[in-house]
Amino acid sequence: MSKGRNDHSRLNAAVTLLQESFSKTLNDRKELIVDSPLSESGSKKIGVLYIVNLLFAMYFRLNTLRLCKNLLRPVETRNLHKSGDMGDMVTYKYYVGRLHMFEDNYSEAEENLDYALLHCHKNAIGNKRRILNYLIPVKLVGGRLPTVKLLEKYNLREYIPLVVAIQRGDLRLFNDTLWKYQDKFIRRGTYLLFEKCKTVCHRNLFKRVFMILEKHQVPLDNVVNAMKWLGLDIDLDEVECILANLIFKKYVRGYISHSKRVLVLSKKDPFPKSVIVKKY
């Protein structure tokens, strides 16, 4: 316990020192000339992004993400995140992407993490793996799945059964995989994102039942039986709740006939292509 407290106090001391350095470099009166060679007479602003990345790393370790906002505005209003060393810009985008992910701003998270992955050095396999650990769940929430080839290339095999489960609508495999890697996903802060991916899994299960029956009126008993076959203890009321949520989110086009316990699907594109799984 004492070691943990000492580490915490050291991190806080380092944060204080870096915050002072950030303020001094950011407020340097000398104008930053992009791509100018390093020199003692040059602007100290050239070191801002490097210091910001160090602060990001410490804020994430200390779980004080609210302090990250104090860095974003002054850096981005001066466009200091758009010039400088590519390594620093990639690191900045990585942390900003993670920050947006935790705030449920998935489009911004994807944009920043995509940039980080695209511009990361081709030989920095470990860094690419770190980026993908956050980019993959962000894309999965939108129903876009990575290829198995990509996951094997970066040794991210824990995602393979999740991808297969979502494609098939296999809720048993999905739940079993989430349970198996629960601790790992919680440490990364991505567990709740995978829980949200269950919506896509539900959608694909309904689609499979529809394709098997080949009719636009799907008795909910058939869905209950499919879920029970997958080992899920569920009743008609729960299935209706899941289906109502899918219809509300426009993952499914149709309506529920509560009196007949039937899902009546639209004859035109009942499972909209906008949420069909895409590969990247």
Short mmCIF file of C-alpha atoms in Angstrom, two decimals:
data_model
loop_
_atom_site.label_atom_id
_atom_site.label_comp_id
_atom_site.label_asym_id
_atom_site.label_seq_id
_atom_site.Cartn_x
_atom_site.Cartn_y
_atom_site.Cartn_z
CA MET A 1 0.00 0.00 0.00
CA SER A 2 2.82 2.42 0.89
CA LYS A 3 4.43 1.81 -2.51
CA GLY A 4 1.13 2.68 -4.22
CA ARG A 5 0.81 5.88 -2.21
CA ASN A 6 4.41 6.81 -3.01
CA ASP A 7 3.82 6.25 -6.73
CA HIS A 8 0.70 8.36 -6.56
CA SER A 9 2.48 11.20 -4.79
CA ARG A 10 5.38 11.07 -7.26
CA LEU A 11 2.98 11.25 -10.18
CA ASN A 12 1.23 14.25 -8.64
CA ALA A 13 4.58 15.98 -8.10
CA ALA A 14 5.51 15.30 -11.73
CA VAL A 15 2.14 16.65 -12.87
CA THR A 16 2.72 19.90 -10.98
CA LEU A 17 6.16 20.32 -12.58
CA LEU A 18 4.83 19.55 -16.07
CA GLN A 19 1.89 21.92 -15.64
CA GLU A 20 4.35 24.72 -14.92
CA SER A 21 6.40 23.74 -17.97
CA PHE A 22 3.25 23.66 -20.09
CA SER A 23 2.31 27.17 -19.01
CA LYS A 24 5.78 28.56 -19.72
CA THR A 25 6.10 26.98 -23.16
CA LEU A 26 2.53 27.81 -24.20
CA ASN A 27 2.87 31.47 -23.24
CA ASP A 28 6.28 32.02 -24.81
CA ARG A 29 6.12 35.33 -26.70
CA LYS A 30 8.28 34.16 -29.58
CA GLU A 31 6.28 33.09 -32.59
CA LEU A 32 6.47 29.43 -33.54
CA ILE A 33 7.71 29.00 -37.11
CA VAL A 34 6.57 25.65 -38.47
CA ASP A 35 9.38 23.29 -39.58
CA SER A 36 12.06 25.66 -38.32
CA PRO A 37 15.23 23.96 -36.95
CA LEU A 38 15.59 23.62 -33.20
CA SER A 39 17.64 26.35 -31.55
CA GLU A 40 17.98 28.09 -28.20
CA SER A 41 16.65 31.29 -29.72
CA GLY A 42 13.54 29.58 -31.14
CA SER A 43 10.05 29.49 -29.69
CA LYS A 44 9.45 27.29 -26.67
CA LYS A 45 6.02 26.46 -28.10
CA ILE A 46 7.66 23.68 -30.07
CA GLY A 47 7.75 21.64 -26.84
CA VAL A 48 4.08 22.11 -25.95
CA LEU A 49 2.75 18.96 -27.60
CA TYR A 50 5.42 16.75 -26.04
CA ILE A 51 4.59 18.10 -22.57
CA VAL A 52 0.85 17.77 -23.20
CA ASN A 53 1.29 14.09 -24.11
CA LEU A 54 3.18 13.46 -20.87
CA LEU A 55 0.39 15.14 -18.93
CA PHE A 56 -2.23 13.09 -20.77
CA ALA A 57 -0.42 9.90 -19.82
CA MET A 58 -0.30 10.91 -16.15
CA TYR A 59 -3.92 12.11 -16.05
CA PHE A 60 -5.02 8.75 -17.43
CA ARG A 61 -2.94 6.89 -14.83
CA LEU A 62 -4.32 9.08 -12.03
CA ASN A 63 -7.87 8.79 -13.44
CA THR A 64 -8.25 12.56 -13.56
CA LEU A 65 -9.51 12.80 -17.14
CA ARG A 66 -11.42 16.02 -16.43
CA LEU A 67 -8.06 17.83 -16.34
CA CYS A 68 -7.41 16.88 -19.97
CA LYS A 69 -9.91 19.56 -21.03
CA ASN A 70 -7.58 22.19 -19.58
CA LEU A 71 -5.00 21.16 -22.20
CA LEU A 72 -7.20 20.70 -25.26
CA ARG A 73 -8.58 24.21 -25.64
CA PRO A 74 -5.33 26.22 -25.48
CA VAL A 75 -3.50 23.74 -27.73
CA GLU A 76 -6.20 23.52 -30.39
CA THR A 77 -7.08 27.23 -30.48
CA ARG A 78 -3.43 27.87 -31.37
CA ASN A 79 -3.35 24.90 -33.79
CA LEU A 80 -0.31 23.52 -31.99
CA HIS A 81 -1.62 19.97 -32.53
CA LYS A 82 -1.38 20.30 -36.31
CA SER A 83 2.36 20.84 -36.61
CA GLY A 84 5.52 19.44 -35.14
CA ASP A 85 7.00 16.00 -34.73
CA MET A 86 4.75 13.31 -36.24
CA GLY A 87 5.34 11.04 -33.25
CA ASP A 88 4.00 13.73 -30.92
CA MET A 89 0.98 14.36 -33.16
CA VAL A 90 0.17 10.63 -33.29
CA THR A 91 0.42 10.35 -29.50
CA TYR A 92 -1.78 13.42 -29.08
CA LYS A 93 -4.45 12.00 -31.40
CA TYR A 94 -4.29 8.67 -29.53
CA TYR A 95 -5.04 10.28 -26.17
CA VAL A 96 -7.67 12.66 -27.56
CA GLY A 97 -9.37 9.68 -29.24
CA ARG A 98 -9.44 7.78 -25.95
CA LEU A 99 -10.81 10.84 -24.17
CA HIS A 100 -13.66 11.17 -26.68
CA MET A 101 -14.36 7.45 -26.35
CA PHE A 102 -14.83 7.76 -22.58
CA GLU A 103 -17.18 10.69 -23.21
CA ASP A 104 -19.26 8.61 -25.69
CA ASN A 105 -18.27 10.89 -28.58
CA TYR A 106 -17.64 7.96 -30.89
CA SER A 107 -17.35 9.80 -34.22
CA GLU A 108 -14.66 12.12 -32.79
CA ALA A 109 -12.96 9.17 -31.11
CA GLU A 110 -12.88 7.24 -34.38
CA GLU A 111 -11.55 10.25 -36.32
CA ASN A 112 -8.65 10.79 -33.91
CA LEU A 113 -7.78 7.11 -33.49
CA ASP A 114 -7.96 6.57 -37.26
CA TYR A 115 -5.45 9.40 -37.70
CA ALA A 116 -3.16 7.90 -35.05
CA LEU A 117 -3.25 4.45 -36.68
CA LEU A 118 -2.75 5.79 -40.21
CA HIS A 119 0.23 7.98 -39.28
CA CYS A 120 1.84 5.65 -36.75
CA HIS A 121 5.27 4.42 -37.90
CA LYS A 122 4.92 1.20 -39.88
CA ASN A 123 7.39 -0.64 -37.63
CA ALA A 124 5.77 0.51 -34.36
CA ILE A 125 3.69 -2.66 -34.00
CA GLY A 126 3.23 -2.25 -30.26
CA ASN A 127 1.90 1.28 -30.65
CA LYS A 128 -0.46 0.20 -33.43
CA ARG A 129 -1.76 -2.55 -31.14
CA ARG A 130 -2.43 0.02 -28.39
CA ILE A 131 -4.34 2.22 -30.82
CA LEU A 132 -6.38 -0.72 -32.12
CA ASN A 133 -7.36 -1.72 -28.59
CA TYR A 134 -9.51 1.42 -28.55
CA LEU A 135 -10.28 1.86 -32.25
CA ILE A 136 -11.74 -1.65 -32.60
CA PRO A 137 -14.44 -1.26 -29.90
CA VAL A 138 -15.33 2.22 -31.21
CA LYS A 139 -15.89 0.78 -34.70
CA LEU A 140 -17.73 -2.26 -33.32
CA VAL A 141 -20.31 0.01 -31.68
CA GLY A 142 -21.14 1.24 -35.19
CA GLY A 143 -21.36 -2.32 -36.50
CA ARG A 144 -18.06 -2.28 -38.39
CA LEU A 145 -15.94 -5.35 -37.85
CA PRO A 146 -12.21 -5.88 -38.33
CA THR A 147 -10.98 -8.76 -40.43
CA VAL A 148 -9.55 -11.82 -38.72
CA LYS A 149 -6.37 -11.20 -40.72
CA LEU A 150 -5.94 -7.80 -39.08
CA LEU A 151 -6.54 -9.21 -35.59
CA GLU A 152 -4.04 -12.02 -36.12
CA LYS A 153 -1.45 -9.62 -37.54
CA TYR A 154 -1.46 -7.53 -34.36
CA ASN A 155 -2.02 -10.46 -31.98
CA LEU A 156 -5.45 -9.24 -30.89
CA ARG A 157 -7.03 -12.68 -30.81
CA GLU A 158 -9.39 -11.88 -27.94
CA TYR A 159 -11.52 -9.94 -30.43
CA ILE A 160 -11.93 -12.81 -32.92
CA PRO A 161 -14.77 -14.63 -31.08
CA LEU A 162 -16.52 -11.29 -30.49
CA VAL A 163 -16.42 -10.54 -34.21
CA VAL A 164 -17.74 -14.02 -35.06
CA ALA A 165 -20.48 -13.70 -32.42
CA ILE A 166 -21.67 -10.34 -33.75
CA GLN A 167 -21.67 -11.59 -37.34
CA ARG A 168 -23.74 -14.64 -36.44
CA GLY A 169 -25.92 -13.05 -33.79
CA ASP A 170 -24.53 -15.69 -31.42
CA LEU A 171 -25.34 -14.21 -28.01
CA ARG A 172 -23.94 -17.20 -26.13
CA LEU A 173 -20.50 -16.85 -27.72
CA PHE A 174 -20.66 -13.07 -27.25
CA ASN A 175 -21.46 -13.34 -23.53
CA ASP A 176 -18.91 -16.10 -22.94
CA THR A 177 -16.14 -14.08 -24.62
CA LEU A 178 -17.05 -10.93 -22.72
CA TRP A 179 -16.93 -12.88 -19.46
CA LYS A 180 -13.61 -14.51 -20.34
CA TYR A 181 -11.85 -11.21 -21.09
CA GLN A 182 -13.83 -9.09 -18.65
CA ASP A 183 -10.86 -8.09 -16.48
CA LYS A 184 -8.76 -7.12 -19.49
CA PHE A 185 -11.52 -5.00 -21.04
CA ILE A 186 -12.31 -3.30 -17.71
CA ARG A 187 -8.66 -2.33 -17.24
CA ARG A 188 -8.66 -0.76 -20.71
CA GLY A 189 -11.94 1.00 -20.04
CA THR A 190 -13.64 -0.61 -23.06
CA TYR A 191 -15.94 -3.12 -21.34
CA LEU A 192 -19.04 -0.91 -21.51
CA LEU A 193 -18.48 -0.35 -25.23
CA PHE A 194 -18.61 -4.07 -25.81
CA GLU A 195 -21.83 -4.23 -23.82
CA LYS A 196 -23.26 -1.69 -26.26
CA CYS A 197 -22.15 -3.91 -29.15
CA LYS A 198 -24.68 -6.46 -27.92
CA THR A 199 -27.35 -4.38 -29.70
CA VAL A 200 -25.76 -5.24 -33.06
CA CYS A 201 -25.60 -8.88 -31.99
CA HIS A 202 -29.33 -8.83 -31.15
CA ARG A 203 -30.09 -7.24 -34.52
CA ASN A 204 -28.21 -9.96 -36.39
CA LEU A 205 -29.97 -12.69 -34.42
CA PHE A 206 -33.37 -11.30 -35.42
CA LYS A 207 -32.18 -11.15 -39.01
CA ARG A 208 -31.11 -14.80 -38.95
CA VAL A 209 -34.51 -15.88 -37.61
CA PHE A 210 -36.18 -13.81 -40.35
CA MET A 211 -34.01 -15.42 -43.04
CA ILE A 212 -34.77 -18.92 -41.76
CA LEU A 213 -38.55 -18.33 -41.66
CA GLU A 214 -38.56 -16.39 -44.94
CA LYS A 215 -41.59 -14.34 -44.00
CA HIS A 216 -42.19 -10.78 -42.83
CA GLN A 217 -44.31 -11.76 -39.84
CA VAL A 218 -42.03 -13.32 -37.25
CA PRO A 219 -43.68 -14.94 -34.21
CA LEU A 220 -41.74 -13.85 -31.15
CA ASP A 221 -41.93 -17.42 -29.84
CA ASN A 222 -39.42 -18.34 -32.56
CA VAL A 223 -37.01 -15.69 -31.29
CA VAL A 224 -37.44 -16.89 -27.70
CA ASN A 225 -36.71 -20.46 -28.80
CA ALA A 226 -33.59 -19.31 -30.67
CA MET A 227 -32.33 -17.49 -27.59
CA LYS A 228 -33.09 -20.44 -25.33
CA TRP A 229 -31.21 -22.70 -27.73
CA LEU A 230 -28.26 -20.33 -27.22
CA GLY A 231 -28.55 -20.96 -23.48
CA LEU A 232 -30.26 -17.68 -22.55
CA ASP A 233 -33.00 -17.65 -19.92
CA ILE A 234 -35.44 -15.19 -21.49
CA ASP A 235 -39.20 -14.71 -21.90
CA LEU A 236 -41.48 -12.98 -24.40
CA ASP A 237 -41.62 -9.70 -22.47
CA GLU A 238 -37.83 -9.41 -22.49
CA VAL A 239 -37.71 -10.17 -26.22
CA GLU A 240 -40.28 -7.43 -26.84
CA CYS A 241 -38.16 -4.94 -24.88
CA ILE A 242 -35.04 -5.84 -26.89
CA LEU A 243 -36.98 -5.58 -30.14
CA ALA A 244 -38.58 -2.25 -29.19
CA ASN A 245 -35.09 -0.85 -28.57
CA LEU A 246 -33.88 -2.12 -31.97
CA ILE A 247 -36.86 -0.52 -33.73
CA PHE A 248 -36.33 2.74 -31.84
CA LYS A 249 -32.69 2.82 -32.94
CA LYS A 250 -33.80 2.03 -36.52
CA TYR A 251 -31.76 -1.18 -36.56
CA VAL A 252 -35.00 -2.93 -37.50
CA ARG A 253 -37.85 -1.57 -39.62
CA GLY A 254 -41.26 -2.77 -38.54
CA TYR A 255 -43.58 -2.86 -35.55
CA ILE A 256 -44.63 -5.23 -32.79
CA SER A 257 -48.16 -6.64 -32.70
CA HIS A 258 -48.39 -7.02 -28.94
CA SER A 259 -51.74 -8.84 -29.00
CA LYS A 260 -50.46 -11.45 -31.46
CA ARG A 261 -46.89 -11.47 -30.16
CA VAL A 262 -45.60 -11.03 -33.68
CA LEU A 263 -42.91 -8.84 -35.24
CA VAL A 264 -44.25 -7.37 -38.48
CA LEU A 265 -41.28 -6.39 -40.64
CA SER A 266 -41.18 -3.84 -43.42
CA LYS A 267 -41.21 -5.46 -46.86
CA LYS A 268 -38.58 -2.97 -47.99
CA ASP A 269 -35.18 -3.35 -46.35
CA PRO A 270 -36.33 -4.58 -42.89
CA PHE A 271 -32.72 -4.56 -41.66
CA PRO A 272 -31.29 -1.28 -43.01
CA LYS A 273 -27.96 -1.44 -44.77
CA SER A 274 -26.66 1.49 -42.73
CA VAL A 275 -26.08 -0.89 -39.83
CA ILE A 276 -25.03 -3.96 -41.79
CA VAL A 277 -21.60 -5.05 -40.67
CA LYS A 278 -18.79 -3.56 -42.74
CA LYS A 279 -15.14 -4.54 -42.69
CA TYR A 280 -12.17 -2.18 -42.52
#
